[in-house]
Amino acid sequence: MIRAVRGARGVGSAFLVAAVAVGVVGCGVVSDAPPAASPVASAPSSPSFSSTVSPTPTDPAEAAAQERIADAVQRYKEFREIYDRHQRAGTNGFSELNDNGYLAGMDHRARLKSVWDQYGEHKLKLIGEGEGLVSVENAEYKKGDPLEAEFTGHQIVFEACIDNTGTDVVTPDGTSVLQEGVSQRVRMHVVMEGLPAQVWGVREADVVKEDC
């Protein structure tokens, strides 16, 4: 959670609302987003990342759904990597994410743009070595027929565990803008949506629970 910092021109309130909504930092805020359904697919693994694995289905629709879910999870991983890279550099990542099809939905675009604009206004940077995205669970092909050749408007949902433990967000003089004692490891409800370019973009990413 962000707290107001003397000299940061009230970075607390408006920034907090947008930052929590997209999982910039851990925060004790719970949304009304519904829990996702049972696990159906896996994503490419790495030493610090895990995901739910299910047997390879024999049903063509289920097999197609699993393949697309894996693609959507990979796109979310890339989204987080780009996001963190810009936060650490103190640069505005909105254009790179938006221009390369990582964002879906006008509301989510607006919220992210607000976060980046305020990062720039207050010259904030992410420091420290957090794990970032550590797991994806409860993935479900929520909307659309996975056997359709085009998937514009289709939706995939899952829960992502984000671990920012060991990181901080600071002003240019090194002052932290994070509230002490609040968990930086949170579970997020993520909705990925198919875009006309036939890539998956992040439509929603809301904190639903502290710790994961």
Short mmCIF file of C-alpha atoms in Angstrom, two decimals:
data_model
loop_
_atom_site.label_atom_id
_atom_site.label_comp_id
_atom_site.label_asym_id
_atom_site.label_seq_id
_atom_site.Cartn_x
_atom_site.Cartn_y
_atom_site.Cartn_z
CA MET A 1 0.00 0.00 0.00
CA ILE A 2 1.21 3.49 -0.85
CA ARG A 3 1.44 6.15 1.82
CA ALA A 4 1.69 9.90 1.30
CA VAL A 5 5.27 11.18 1.33
CA ARG A 6 6.40 14.67 2.24
CA GLY A 7 7.83 16.25 -0.88
CA ALA A 8 6.07 13.81 -3.19
CA ARG A 9 3.06 16.11 -3.56
CA GLY A 10 0.56 13.68 -2.08
CA VAL A 11 1.53 10.62 -4.05
CA GLY A 12 -0.65 8.53 -1.73
CA SER A 13 -4.36 8.64 -2.52
CA ALA A 14 -4.98 8.73 -6.27
CA PHE A 15 -1.89 6.67 -7.05
CA LEU A 16 -2.87 4.04 -4.50
CA VAL A 17 -6.25 3.40 -6.08
CA ALA A 18 -4.76 2.79 -9.52
CA ALA A 19 -1.68 0.94 -8.30
CA VAL A 20 -3.59 -1.57 -6.22
CA ALA A 21 -6.00 -2.19 -9.07
CA VAL A 22 -3.22 -3.45 -11.33
CA GLY A 23 -1.07 -5.15 -8.71
CA VAL A 24 1.81 -2.70 -8.66
CA VAL A 25 2.37 -3.32 -4.96
CA GLY A 26 0.98 -5.62 -2.29
CA CYS A 27 -1.93 -4.08 -0.43
CA GLY A 28 -4.67 -5.03 1.99
CA VAL A 29 -7.45 -4.33 -0.46
CA VAL A 30 -9.89 -7.02 -1.54
CA SER A 31 -11.98 -6.70 -4.68
CA ASP A 32 -15.31 -8.33 -5.50
CA ALA A 33 -13.87 -10.29 -8.40
CA PRO A 34 -15.23 -13.88 -8.36
CA PRO A 35 -12.86 -16.81 -7.89
CA ALA A 36 -11.88 -18.68 -11.03
CA ALA A 37 -12.95 -22.24 -11.74
CA SER A 38 -10.99 -25.49 -11.43
CA PRO A 39 -7.53 -25.94 -13.01
CA VAL A 40 -7.46 -26.92 -16.67
CA ALA A 41 -4.09 -25.97 -18.08
CA SER A 42 -0.44 -25.27 -17.52
CA ALA A 43 2.08 -22.63 -18.60
CA PRO A 44 5.77 -22.86 -19.53
CA SER A 45 7.77 -23.27 -16.33
CA SER A 46 10.87 -21.53 -14.99
CA PRO A 47 12.82 -21.90 -11.72
CA SER A 48 10.71 -19.25 -9.95
CA PHE A 49 7.37 -19.89 -11.65
CA SER A 50 4.83 -22.69 -11.34
CA SER A 51 1.38 -23.40 -12.69
CA THR A 52 -1.35 -25.99 -12.43
CA VAL A 53 -0.82 -29.04 -14.64
CA SER A 54 -3.55 -31.35 -15.90
CA PRO A 55 -3.35 -34.44 -18.16
CA THR A 56 -3.32 -33.86 -21.89
CA PRO A 57 -6.99 -34.06 -22.93
CA THR A 58 -8.22 -36.24 -25.78
CA ASP A 59 -11.15 -33.93 -26.55
CA PRO A 60 -10.13 -31.52 -29.37
CA ALA A 61 -11.90 -28.54 -27.79
CA GLU A 62 -10.24 -29.14 -24.43
CA ALA A 63 -6.83 -29.58 -26.08
CA ALA A 64 -7.30 -26.32 -27.99
CA ALA A 65 -8.39 -24.57 -24.79
CA GLN A 66 -5.29 -25.74 -22.94
CA GLU A 67 -3.01 -24.55 -25.73
CA ARG A 68 -4.58 -21.11 -25.77
CA ILE A 69 -4.54 -20.87 -21.98
CA ALA A 70 -0.82 -21.60 -22.02
CA ASP A 71 -0.37 -18.83 -24.61
CA ALA A 72 -2.41 -16.39 -22.50
CA VAL A 73 -0.41 -17.18 -19.36
CA GLN A 74 2.82 -16.66 -21.29
CA ARG A 75 1.56 -13.28 -22.46
CA TYR A 76 0.78 -12.32 -18.86
CA LYS A 77 4.30 -13.33 -17.83
CA GLU A 78 5.70 -11.09 -20.57
CA PHE A 79 3.39 -8.26 -19.44
CA ARG A 80 4.77 -8.52 -15.89
CA GLU A 81 8.38 -8.60 -17.12
CA ILE A 82 7.91 -5.45 -19.21
CA TYR A 83 6.05 -3.77 -16.35
CA ASP A 84 8.81 -4.52 -13.83
CA ARG A 85 11.59 -3.50 -16.21
CA HIS A 86 10.09 -0.04 -16.67
CA GLN A 87 9.35 0.35 -12.96
CA ARG A 88 12.97 -0.40 -12.12
CA ALA A 89 14.23 2.02 -14.76
CA GLY A 90 11.78 4.74 -13.73
CA THR A 91 10.50 4.92 -17.31
CA ASN A 92 6.95 4.95 -18.66
CA GLY A 93 5.98 1.47 -19.86
CA PHE A 94 2.46 2.28 -21.06
CA SER A 95 3.31 2.76 -24.74
CA GLU A 96 5.35 -0.44 -25.00
CA LEU A 97 2.60 -2.48 -23.36
CA ASN A 98 -0.22 -0.86 -25.32
CA ASP A 99 1.50 -0.80 -28.72
CA ASN A 100 2.47 -4.47 -28.48
CA GLY A 101 -1.00 -5.72 -27.60
CA TYR A 102 -0.54 -6.47 -23.92
CA LEU A 103 -3.55 -4.37 -22.86
CA ALA A 104 -7.25 -4.98 -23.48
CA GLY A 105 -10.26 -2.90 -22.49
CA MET A 106 -10.47 0.85 -22.15
CA ASP A 107 -10.86 0.78 -18.36
CA HIS A 108 -7.70 -1.24 -17.80
CA ARG A 109 -5.76 0.95 -20.23
CA ALA A 110 -6.90 4.08 -18.38
CA ARG A 111 -5.94 2.68 -14.99
CA LEU A 112 -2.50 1.65 -16.16
CA LYS A 113 -1.88 4.97 -17.88
CA SER A 114 -2.77 6.72 -14.61
CA VAL A 115 -0.23 4.59 -12.72
CA TRP A 116 2.54 5.29 -15.20
CA ASP A 117 1.74 9.01 -15.38
CA GLN A 118 1.99 9.29 -11.60
CA TYR A 119 5.17 7.22 -11.49
CA GLY A 120 6.64 9.73 -13.90
CA GLU A 121 5.27 12.79 -12.12
CA HIS A 122 6.81 11.74 -8.80
CA LYS A 123 9.90 10.12 -10.38
CA LEU A 124 9.26 6.84 -8.56
CA LYS A 125 11.34 3.70 -9.02
CA LEU A 126 11.02 0.07 -7.99
CA ILE A 127 14.09 -1.23 -6.15
CA GLY A 128 14.96 -4.62 -4.63
CA GLU A 129 14.77 -8.19 -5.88
CA GLY A 130 11.22 -9.52 -5.59
CA GLU A 131 10.08 -12.77 -7.22
CA GLY A 132 7.31 -11.11 -9.23
CA LEU A 133 4.92 -13.63 -10.82
CA VAL A 134 5.49 -16.93 -8.99
CA SER A 135 2.47 -19.04 -9.93
CA VAL A 136 -0.73 -19.31 -11.95
CA GLU A 137 -3.65 -21.46 -10.84
CA ASN A 138 -7.32 -22.16 -11.60
CA ALA A 139 -7.12 -21.34 -15.30
CA GLU A 140 -10.34 -21.48 -17.30
CA TYR A 141 -11.40 -20.73 -20.88
CA LYS A 142 -14.23 -18.47 -19.80
CA LYS A 143 -15.66 -17.06 -23.02
CA GLY A 144 -15.63 -18.22 -26.64
CA ASP A 145 -15.16 -21.48 -28.55
CA PRO A 146 -11.49 -22.55 -28.44
CA LEU A 147 -11.93 -24.37 -31.76
CA GLU A 148 -12.66 -21.12 -33.60
CA ALA A 149 -9.75 -20.00 -35.75
CA GLU A 150 -9.99 -16.40 -34.54
CA PHE A 151 -10.33 -15.63 -30.84
CA THR A 152 -11.03 -11.91 -30.74
CA GLY A 153 -13.20 -11.23 -27.70
CA HIS A 154 -12.57 -14.63 -26.13
CA GLN A 155 -11.61 -14.57 -22.46
CA ILE A 156 -9.37 -16.68 -20.24
CA VAL A 157 -9.30 -16.25 -16.47
CA PHE A 158 -6.84 -17.42 -13.84
CA GLU A 159 -5.39 -16.56 -10.44
CA ALA A 160 -1.84 -15.20 -10.31
CA CYS A 161 0.37 -15.03 -7.25
CA ILE A 162 2.58 -11.92 -7.26
CA ASP A 163 5.42 -11.73 -4.74
CA ASN A 164 6.98 -8.28 -4.39
CA THR A 165 8.57 -9.13 -1.02
CA GLY A 166 11.99 -7.50 -0.76
CA THR A 167 11.12 -4.64 -3.10
CA ASP A 168 10.32 -1.02 -2.42
CA VAL A 169 8.99 1.97 -4.37
CA VAL A 170 11.00 5.10 -3.66
CA THR A 171 11.18 8.78 -4.54
CA PRO A 172 14.39 10.28 -5.98
CA ASP A 173 15.78 10.95 -2.48
CA GLY A 174 15.26 7.30 -1.50
CA THR A 175 12.11 7.81 0.58
CA SER A 176 9.82 4.77 0.52
CA VAL A 177 6.18 5.30 -0.49
CA LEU A 178 5.07 1.86 0.75
CA GLN A 179 3.11 1.49 3.96
CA GLU A 180 4.92 -0.61 6.56
CA GLY A 181 3.49 -3.91 7.71
CA VAL A 182 1.33 -4.66 4.66
CA SER A 183 1.84 -7.89 2.71
CA GLN A 184 3.49 -7.53 -0.65
CA ARG A 185 2.56 -11.07 -1.68
CA VAL A 186 -0.93 -11.04 -3.19
CA ARG A 187 -3.30 -13.17 -5.23
CA MET A 188 -4.78 -11.55 -8.31
CA HIS A 189 -7.78 -12.36 -10.48
CA VAL A 190 -6.63 -11.93 -14.09
CA VAL A 191 -8.78 -11.78 -17.23
CA MET A 192 -7.00 -12.12 -20.57
CA GLU A 193 -8.92 -11.16 -23.72
CA GLY A 194 -8.25 -12.01 -27.35
CA LEU A 195 -7.43 -8.96 -29.49
CA PRO A 196 -7.96 -8.49 -33.27
CA ALA A 197 -4.22 -9.04 -33.81
CA GLN A 198 -4.81 -12.57 -32.44
CA VAL A 199 -2.81 -12.04 -29.28
CA TRP A 200 -3.92 -12.08 -25.64
CA GLY A 201 -4.12 -8.80 -23.73
CA VAL A 202 -4.73 -8.11 -20.03
CA ARG A 203 -8.30 -6.90 -19.55
CA GLU A 204 -8.49 -7.13 -15.74
CA ALA A 205 -5.93 -7.69 -12.99
CA ASP A 206 -7.41 -7.15 -9.55
CA VAL A 207 -6.09 -8.02 -6.12
CA VAL A 208 -8.56 -10.42 -4.49
CA LYS A 209 -6.56 -11.61 -1.47
CA GLU A 210 -3.42 -10.95 0.52
CA ASP A 211 -0.86 -13.75 0.55
CA CYS A 212 -0.82 -16.75 -1.77
#
